[in-house]
Short mmCIF file of C-alpha atoms in Angstrom, two decimals:
data_model
loop_
_atom_site.label_atom_id
_atom_site.label_comp_id
_atom_site.label_asym_id
_atom_site.label_seq_id
_atom_site.Cartn_x
_atom_site.Cartn_y
_atom_site.Cartn_z
CA MET A 1 -30.66 288.11 122.85
CA GLU A 2 -31.70 291.76 122.81
CA GLU A 3 -30.38 294.09 125.45
CA SER A 4 -33.14 295.27 127.80
CA GLY A 5 -33.98 298.96 127.85
CA PRO A 6 -33.79 301.35 130.80
CA LEU A 7 -36.28 301.14 133.64
CA LEU A 8 -37.42 304.72 132.91
CA SER A 9 -37.66 305.69 129.24
CA ASN A 10 -40.13 308.60 129.33
CA ASP A 11 -38.10 311.83 129.19
CA ALA A 12 -40.65 313.66 131.33
CA VAL A 13 -40.14 311.07 134.07
CA VAL A 14 -36.36 311.15 133.64
CA PHE A 15 -36.34 314.95 133.82
CA GLY A 16 -38.40 314.80 137.02
CA LEU A 17 -35.89 312.36 138.52
CA LEU A 18 -32.95 314.58 137.58
CA ALA A 19 -34.67 317.71 138.93
CA ALA A 20 -35.44 315.92 142.21
CA THR A 21 -31.81 314.78 142.38
CA LEU A 22 -30.53 318.34 141.98
CA ALA A 23 -32.97 319.53 144.65
CA PHE A 24 -31.71 316.82 147.02
CA VAL A 25 -28.05 317.73 146.42
CA PHE A 26 -28.52 321.45 146.98
CA ALA A 27 -30.87 320.98 149.94
CA THR A 28 -28.40 318.74 151.74
CA SER A 29 -25.42 320.95 150.82
CA ALA A 30 -27.18 323.87 152.54
CA SER A 31 -28.16 321.76 155.57
CA LYS A 32 -26.84 322.63 159.03
CA HIS A 33 -26.80 318.97 160.04
CA PRO A 34 -23.27 317.94 161.15
CA PHE A 35 -23.26 314.89 158.87
CA TRP A 36 -23.99 316.87 155.71
CA GLN A 37 -21.61 319.68 156.66
CA LYS A 38 -18.81 317.17 157.11
CA PHE A 39 -19.83 315.28 153.94
CA TYR A 40 -19.73 318.37 151.70
CA ARG A 41 -16.46 319.46 153.21
CA TYR A 42 -14.89 316.63 151.21
CA VAL A 43 -17.36 315.96 148.37
CA PRO A 44 -17.95 318.82 145.89
CA THR A 45 -21.57 319.60 145.08
CA VAL A 46 -20.93 319.62 141.34
CA LEU A 47 -19.42 316.12 141.54
CA LEU A 48 -22.67 314.75 142.94
CA CYS A 49 -24.65 316.53 140.22
CA TYR A 50 -22.63 314.50 137.70
CA PHE A 51 -22.22 311.35 139.77
CA ILE A 52 -25.76 310.53 140.90
CA PRO A 53 -27.27 310.71 137.36
CA ALA A 54 -24.27 308.66 136.22
CA VAL A 55 -25.19 306.00 138.79
CA PHE A 56 -28.75 305.98 137.44
CA ASN A 57 -27.39 305.49 133.93
CA SER A 58 -24.86 302.82 134.93
CA LEU A 59 -27.52 300.82 136.81
CA GLY A 60 -29.91 300.92 133.85
CA ILE A 61 -32.51 303.07 135.62
CA ILE A 62 -32.28 305.65 132.84
CA SER A 63 -30.47 305.85 129.50
CA GLY A 64 -28.75 309.11 128.65
CA GLU A 65 -27.92 307.78 125.20
CA SER A 66 -31.56 307.26 124.18
CA SER A 67 -32.86 310.40 125.93
CA GLN A 68 -33.30 313.77 124.20
CA LEU A 69 -32.76 315.73 127.41
CA TYR A 70 -29.07 316.37 126.79
CA PHE A 71 -29.73 317.68 123.28
CA VAL A 72 -32.40 320.09 124.53
CA SER A 73 -30.24 321.22 127.45
CA SER A 74 -27.11 321.78 125.38
CA ARG A 75 -28.89 323.64 122.56
CA TYR A 76 -31.28 325.77 124.60
CA LEU A 77 -30.25 325.91 128.26
CA LEU A 78 -26.49 326.18 127.69
CA PRO A 79 -26.53 329.29 125.46
CA ALA A 80 -29.10 330.93 127.74
CA SER A 81 -26.90 330.29 130.78
CA LEU A 82 -23.89 331.77 128.95
CA VAL A 83 -25.89 334.91 128.23
CA LEU A 84 -27.06 335.25 131.84
CA PHE A 85 -23.53 334.79 133.16
CA THR A 86 -21.92 337.27 130.79
CA ILE A 87 -24.48 340.11 131.05
CA SER A 88 -23.58 340.43 134.72
CA ILE A 89 -19.99 341.32 133.92
CA ASP A 90 -19.08 344.75 135.23
CA LEU A 91 -15.98 345.49 133.20
CA LYS A 92 -15.57 348.88 134.85
CA GLY A 93 -15.79 347.23 138.25
CA ILE A 94 -13.25 344.60 137.29
CA LEU A 95 -10.84 347.26 136.03
CA LYS A 96 -11.22 349.02 139.38
CA LEU A 97 -9.98 345.86 141.05
CA GLY A 98 -6.58 347.06 139.95
CA PRO A 99 -4.20 345.91 137.24
CA LYS A 100 -2.59 343.25 139.44
CA ALA A 101 -5.88 341.44 140.08
CA LEU A 102 -6.75 341.41 136.39
CA THR A 103 -3.19 340.48 135.43
CA MET A 104 -3.21 337.47 137.76
CA PHE A 105 -6.57 336.34 136.44
CA LEU A 106 -5.30 336.55 132.85
CA ALA A 107 -2.06 334.82 133.87
CA GLY A 108 -4.20 332.01 135.26
CA SER A 109 -6.14 331.78 132.00
CA LEU A 110 -2.88 331.74 130.03
CA GLY A 111 -1.52 329.07 132.36
CA ILE A 112 -4.51 326.85 131.58
CA MET A 113 -4.36 327.56 127.84
CA LEU A 114 -0.64 326.70 127.57
CA GLY A 115 -0.56 324.15 130.39
CA GLY A 116 -2.79 321.71 128.52
CA PRO A 117 -0.59 321.40 125.42
CA LEU A 118 2.57 321.34 127.57
CA ALA A 119 1.16 318.62 129.84
CA LEU A 120 0.01 316.55 126.87
CA LEU A 121 3.45 316.90 125.28
CA THR A 122 5.23 316.00 128.55
CA VAL A 123 3.15 312.93 129.42
CA GLY A 124 2.98 311.91 125.76
CA SER A 125 6.78 311.72 125.66
CA MET A 126 6.61 309.20 128.54
CA PHE A 127 3.47 307.33 127.44
CA PRO A 128 3.10 307.62 123.64
CA ASP A 129 0.02 305.37 123.75
CA ILE A 130 -2.12 308.29 124.94
CA TYR A 131 -2.10 309.53 121.33
CA SER A 132 -3.53 306.25 120.03
CA GLY A 133 -7.23 307.20 120.30
CA SER A 134 -9.22 307.83 117.17
CA GLY A 135 -12.26 309.93 116.31
CA PRO A 136 -14.27 311.00 119.38
CA ASP A 137 -11.84 309.09 121.63
CA GLU A 138 -8.80 311.23 120.76
CA LEU A 139 -7.46 312.47 124.09
CA TRP A 140 -7.10 316.10 123.04
CA ARG A 141 -10.87 316.30 122.49
CA GLY A 142 -11.51 315.32 126.10
CA LEU A 143 -8.79 317.59 127.45
CA SER A 144 -10.40 320.55 125.67
CA THR A 145 -13.40 320.11 127.98
CA ILE A 146 -11.09 320.47 131.00
CA ALA A 147 -9.73 323.66 129.44
CA GLY A 148 -13.31 324.95 129.19
CA SER A 149 -13.98 324.07 132.82
CA TRP A 150 -10.71 325.49 134.16
CA ILE A 151 -10.85 328.78 132.28
CA GLY A 152 -14.59 329.35 132.49
CA GLY A 153 -16.94 326.82 134.02
CA GLY A 154 -19.46 324.09 133.35
CA ALA A 155 -21.12 325.94 130.50
CA ASN A 156 -17.80 326.46 128.71
CA GLN A 157 -16.85 322.85 129.40
CA THR A 158 -20.03 321.62 127.75
CA ALA A 159 -19.45 323.99 124.85
CA MET A 160 -16.06 322.37 124.23
CA LEU A 161 -17.65 318.93 124.52
CA GLU A 162 -20.02 319.82 121.72
CA VAL A 163 -17.53 321.74 119.58
CA PHE A 164 -14.77 319.10 119.62
CA GLY A 165 -16.99 316.04 120.04
CA ALA A 166 -15.36 313.93 122.78
CA SER A 167 -17.09 310.59 123.37
CA PRO A 168 -19.24 310.16 126.53
CA VAL A 169 -16.75 307.61 127.90
CA LEU A 170 -13.78 309.94 127.40
CA PHE A 171 -15.72 312.85 128.83
CA GLY A 172 -16.54 310.82 131.93
CA GLN A 173 -12.83 310.24 132.47
CA MET A 174 -12.14 313.93 132.00
CA ILE A 175 -14.74 314.82 134.65
CA ALA A 176 -12.88 312.62 137.12
CA VAL A 177 -9.55 314.30 136.26
CA ASP A 178 -11.13 317.76 136.44
CA VAL A 179 -12.72 317.27 139.86
CA LEU A 180 -9.79 315.49 141.53
CA VAL A 181 -7.00 317.81 140.38
CA ALA A 182 -9.02 321.02 140.80
CA ASN A 183 -10.04 320.14 144.34
CA LEU A 184 -6.52 319.20 145.39
CA TRP A 185 -5.40 322.66 144.24
CA MET A 186 -8.31 324.34 145.99
CA ALA A 187 -7.41 322.59 149.25
CA PHE A 188 -3.89 324.00 148.95
CA LEU A 189 -5.24 327.53 148.36
CA LEU A 190 -7.61 327.35 151.33
CA TYR A 191 -4.79 326.19 153.58
CA TRP A 192 -2.57 329.15 152.71
CA ALA A 193 -5.46 331.63 152.66
CA ALA A 194 -5.50 331.36 156.45
CA LYS A 195 -1.90 332.55 156.65
CA PRO A 196 -1.00 334.49 153.49
CA GLU A 197 1.72 336.58 155.17
CA LYS A 198 4.47 334.04 154.42
CA LEU A 199 3.69 333.90 150.71
CA ASP A 200 3.18 337.69 150.52
CA LYS A 201 6.65 338.07 152.03
CA LEU A 202 8.05 335.62 149.48
CA LEU A 203 6.40 337.58 146.65
CA LYS A 204 7.49 340.91 148.22
CA SER A 205 3.95 342.21 147.79
CA ASP A 206 1.87 344.94 149.44
CA ASN A 207 -1.68 343.87 150.31
CA SER A 208 -2.97 347.21 151.64
CA ALA A 209 -4.98 347.80 148.44
CA ILE A 210 -7.00 344.66 149.14
CA TYR A 211 -8.85 346.35 151.98
CA GLU A 212 -9.74 349.32 149.79
CA LEU A 213 -10.94 346.82 147.23
CA ARG A 214 -13.08 345.10 149.84
CA ASP A 215 -14.95 348.29 150.70
CA ARG A 216 -15.46 349.25 147.06
CA ILE A 217 -16.84 345.87 146.01
CA THR A 218 -19.15 345.58 149.01
CA LYS A 219 -20.69 348.95 148.16
CA PHE A 220 -21.16 347.94 144.51
CA ARG A 221 -22.93 344.69 145.35
CA GLU A 222 -25.22 346.38 147.86
CA GLY A 223 -26.16 348.95 145.24
CA ILE A 224 -27.58 346.47 142.72
CA MET A 225 -29.06 343.69 144.87
CA ARG A 226 -32.83 343.58 145.23
CA ILE A 227 -35.67 341.14 145.78
CA PRO A 228 -36.66 340.02 142.26
CA SER A 229 -40.21 340.63 141.08
CA LEU A 230 -42.11 338.54 138.54
CA GLY A 231 -41.25 341.19 135.95
CA ASP A 232 -37.53 340.85 136.76
CA THR A 233 -37.66 337.08 136.33
CA MET A 234 -39.50 337.40 133.04
CA LYS A 235 -36.91 339.89 131.80
CA ILE A 236 -34.10 337.54 132.77
CA LEU A 237 -35.69 334.62 130.94
CA GLY A 238 -36.59 336.83 127.99
CA VAL A 239 -33.02 338.05 127.59
CA GLY A 240 -31.50 334.59 128.04
CA PHE A 241 -33.77 332.68 125.70
CA GLY A 242 -34.32 335.61 123.32
CA ILE A 243 -30.60 335.81 122.59
CA THR A 244 -30.49 332.01 122.42
CA GLY A 245 -33.06 332.26 119.61
CA ILE A 246 -31.01 334.91 117.81
CA SER A 247 -27.90 332.73 118.19
CA HIS A 248 -29.70 329.78 116.60
CA LEU A 249 -30.98 331.98 113.77
CA CYS A 250 -27.49 333.23 112.92
CA ALA A 251 -25.82 329.85 113.46
CA ASP A 252 -28.26 328.13 111.09
CA PHE A 253 -26.89 330.41 108.38
CA LEU A 254 -23.20 330.66 109.32
CA GLY A 255 -22.50 326.95 109.94
CA PRO A 256 -23.71 325.69 106.55
CA TRP A 257 -22.26 328.75 104.78
CA PHE A 258 -18.74 328.02 106.07
CA GLY A 259 -19.20 324.31 105.37
CA GLU A 260 -20.15 325.00 101.76
CA ASN A 261 -17.73 327.81 100.95
CA TYR A 262 -14.75 327.07 103.22
CA PRO A 263 -14.72 323.30 103.92
CA GLU A 264 -11.02 323.51 104.82
CA LEU A 265 -12.02 325.40 107.99
CA ASP A 266 -13.77 322.30 109.29
CA GLN A 267 -10.77 321.61 111.58
CA TYR A 268 -11.56 324.89 113.37
CA SER A 269 -15.23 323.90 113.84
CA LEU A 270 -16.41 326.92 111.84
CA ASN A 271 -18.90 324.73 110.00
CA SER A 272 -20.46 323.65 113.32
CA THR A 273 -23.76 325.38 114.07
CA PHE A 274 -23.27 324.69 117.76
CA PHE A 275 -19.92 326.51 117.70
CA TRP A 276 -21.64 329.60 116.35
CA ILE A 277 -24.51 329.30 118.84
CA VAL A 278 -22.04 329.40 121.73
CA VAL A 279 -19.86 332.19 120.29
CA ILE A 280 -22.79 334.41 119.33
CA ALA A 281 -24.55 333.92 122.69
CA THR A 282 -21.36 334.77 124.58
CA THR A 283 -20.61 337.79 122.39
CA LEU A 284 -24.13 339.24 122.60
CA GLY A 285 -24.09 338.71 126.36
CA LEU A 286 -20.86 340.70 126.55
CA ILE A 287 -22.37 343.50 124.47
CA LEU A 288 -25.39 343.62 126.80
CA SER A 289 -23.05 343.97 129.78
CA PHE A 290 -22.50 347.56 128.61
CA THR A 291 -26.22 348.30 128.82
CA ARG A 292 -28.79 348.47 131.59
CA ALA A 293 -29.35 344.74 131.12
CA ARG A 294 -26.34 344.28 133.40
CA ASN A 295 -28.50 345.41 136.31
CA LEU A 296 -30.50 342.20 135.97
CA GLU A 297 -27.71 340.62 138.01
CA GLY A 298 -29.19 342.39 141.02
CA ALA A 299 -32.38 340.38 140.46
CA GLY A 300 -30.52 337.09 140.12
CA ALA A 301 -29.51 336.72 136.46
CA SER A 302 -26.46 334.59 137.21
CA ARG A 303 -28.44 332.54 139.74
CA MET A 304 -30.97 331.71 137.01
CA GLY A 305 -28.04 330.90 134.72
CA SER A 306 -26.76 328.49 137.35
CA VAL A 307 -30.15 326.73 137.50
CA LEU A 308 -30.06 326.16 133.74
CA LEU A 309 -26.44 325.07 133.94
CA TYR A 310 -27.01 322.46 136.64
CA VAL A 311 -29.89 320.92 134.68
CA LEU A 312 -27.39 320.59 131.85
CA VAL A 313 -24.79 319.10 134.21
CA ALA A 314 -27.27 316.43 135.32
CA THR A 315 -28.09 315.48 131.72
CA ILE A 316 -24.36 315.16 131.01
CA GLY A 317 -23.92 312.92 134.04
CA ALA A 318 -26.78 310.77 132.77
CA GLN A 319 -24.59 309.85 129.78
CA MET A 320 -21.59 308.76 131.83
CA ASP A 321 -20.51 305.14 132.33
CA LEU A 322 -18.86 304.98 135.75
CA GLY A 323 -17.21 301.68 134.97
CA ALA A 324 -14.99 303.36 132.39
CA VAL A 325 -13.92 306.39 134.45
CA LEU A 326 -10.70 304.86 135.83
CA ASP A 327 -9.73 302.82 132.78
CA ASN A 328 -6.83 305.20 132.02
CA PRO A 329 -5.12 306.47 135.21
CA VAL A 330 -2.41 308.11 133.08
CA PHE A 331 -5.01 310.78 132.31
CA PHE A 332 -4.70 311.94 135.92
CA LEU A 333 -0.98 312.43 135.34
CA VAL A 334 -1.80 314.77 132.46
CA GLY A 335 -4.09 316.73 134.78
CA ILE A 336 -1.44 316.99 137.50
CA PHE A 337 1.22 318.24 135.07
CA TRP A 338 -1.34 320.64 133.62
CA MET A 339 -1.97 322.16 137.03
CA ILE A 340 1.76 322.35 137.76
CA PHE A 341 2.33 324.39 134.57
CA HIS A 342 -0.61 326.64 135.54
CA ILE A 343 0.94 327.22 138.99
CA LEU A 344 4.41 327.88 137.60
CA ILE A 345 3.15 330.50 135.12
CA MET A 346 1.04 332.23 137.79
CA GLY A 347 3.88 332.12 140.32
CA PHE A 348 6.32 333.66 137.87
CA VAL A 349 3.93 336.48 136.92
CA ALA A 350 3.10 337.15 140.59
CA TRP A 351 6.80 337.37 141.47
CA MET A 352 7.43 339.71 138.53
CA ILE A 353 4.67 342.20 139.45
CA LYS A 354 4.82 341.62 143.24
CA ALA A 355 1.15 340.63 143.38
CA PRO A 356 -0.36 339.71 146.78
CA PHE A 357 -1.11 336.04 147.26
CA PHE A 358 -4.80 336.99 147.48
CA TYR A 359 -4.75 337.93 143.79
CA VAL A 360 -2.88 334.73 142.94
CA ALA A 361 -5.33 332.50 144.82
CA VAL A 362 -8.52 334.21 143.64
CA GLY A 363 -7.23 334.69 140.09
CA SER A 364 -6.39 331.01 139.86
CA GLN A 365 -9.62 329.78 141.46
CA ALA A 366 -11.73 332.14 139.33
CA ASN A 367 -10.36 330.14 136.41
CA VAL A 368 -10.14 326.61 137.79
CA GLY A 369 -13.10 326.61 140.14
CA GLY A 370 -15.36 329.26 138.64
CA ALA A 371 -18.16 331.10 140.38
CA ALA A 372 -18.91 328.15 142.65
CA SER A 373 -15.58 328.13 144.48
CA ALA A 374 -13.75 331.40 143.73
CA PRO A 375 -15.90 333.24 146.33
CA ILE A 376 -15.02 330.53 148.86
CA VAL A 377 -11.29 331.10 148.38
CA ALA A 378 -11.72 334.90 148.40
CA GLY A 379 -13.87 334.66 151.52
CA ALA A 380 -11.21 332.58 153.24
CA PHE A 381 -9.04 335.72 153.29
CA ASP A 382 -11.91 337.94 154.44
CA ALA A 383 -15.63 337.22 154.22
CA SER A 384 -16.36 340.60 152.64
CA LEU A 385 -13.95 339.84 149.80
CA ALA A 386 -16.04 336.96 148.46
CA PRO A 387 -17.65 339.18 145.75
CA VAL A 388 -14.18 339.68 144.24
CA GLY A 389 -14.15 335.99 143.43
CA VAL A 390 -17.58 336.30 141.84
CA LEU A 391 -16.55 339.19 139.59
CA LEU A 392 -13.40 337.47 138.34
CA ALA A 393 -15.14 334.13 137.92
CA VAL A 394 -17.86 335.74 135.81
CA LEU A 395 -15.13 337.19 133.62
CA GLY A 396 -13.94 333.60 133.21
CA TYR A 397 -17.29 332.66 131.68
CA ALA A 398 -16.71 335.32 129.05
CA VAL A 399 -13.17 334.32 128.08
CA GLY A 400 -13.55 330.60 128.77
CA THR A 401 -15.10 329.72 125.42
CA TYR A 402 -12.42 331.53 123.44
CA GLY A 403 -9.45 330.45 125.58
CA ALA A 404 -10.50 326.81 125.76
CA TYR A 405 -11.12 326.72 122.02
CA LEU A 406 -7.58 327.97 121.32
CA SER A 407 -6.15 325.54 123.87
CA GLY A 408 -8.04 322.69 122.21
CA LEU A 409 -6.56 323.60 118.84
CA MET A 410 -3.05 323.64 120.35
CA MET A 411 -3.61 320.21 121.93
CA GLN A 412 -4.88 318.95 118.58
CA ALA A 413 -1.65 320.17 116.99
CA VAL A 414 0.48 318.50 119.69
CA SER A 415 -1.36 315.19 119.17
CA SER A 416 -0.69 315.24 115.44
CA TRP A 417 3.07 315.75 115.74
#
């Protein structure tokens, strides 16, 4: 007996359903109604953007496997979103945040990069069966997507999904690990953000520079923000998709060239056209951040990047099978150990340089939570400090692809021992 197809098979209809779902999630998350405010206090917005399409897929309403929406989103919307996130980087502004802020952010990135292999090694010594997967179901492939999420964000996570090729089932499990562990850590940070004095005393830090930072960042943001015109929006889309086109043009040459001339580099994904699309888009976006294109952030470049990203997130969710998410609870143990190693590395660096807890919290959340939650943690210290979280989180988009890629290679090496 043949298996029946999905209720909705037309991609135009499926896309309309996903777009309406995203609109519903963001409309209710911004609602002042007490029910929704209480609901989103415990349920992350991004989780619903994955979860609701996953419900549609699991119930047979749609079929992510037979749809072309994910392919289009990952090849066209993802690189464009990476460009729009990275052109808004103000490297001079980030340097003015002070060496301690940047050091703690980089310590957080290093903690994620090294924490993954260390966690996999630790849990693998207790449960050797976690290494038993094969092909797309090898655990390290799925964990690389968490590295992408925790160093950069959703775009970097999806990049690692494509580069290392984790199966949809494994990726669904990784999403559950990502969201649960990251939000437990964020809850801890928000709790201590209300009373940082105790931790500042423990770290022997001086937080007077934070208030100078607050005034400087507020002035910078006010200087570039404006109401976007039609011309601004067209420029933003032109830059994002123009560079996406250039990335495809170069990748179509580089991927096959490496595959033909250096097949031994296959293990580093250098023969993957998608790998080159992501790297070239990120790199060109960084180069543009040194030009006047960076001012497009004032007209909403990163906001447009977020729109493209959340469409991608919904198409990823549409491939998830919710019934398989909790098949391997030991994966959550890997995530918990991973976060512990991240915290230990950040705590040690903070103690060494006497960094205020503000830098620890925002530096960590700029990695783990990205632009969606780093401003929340920064704002919990002082509302005017929220832009600091944005600046550091945007830096995470730039380094996330590179850091997660290296972490994935280290986890691959650990799995093959």
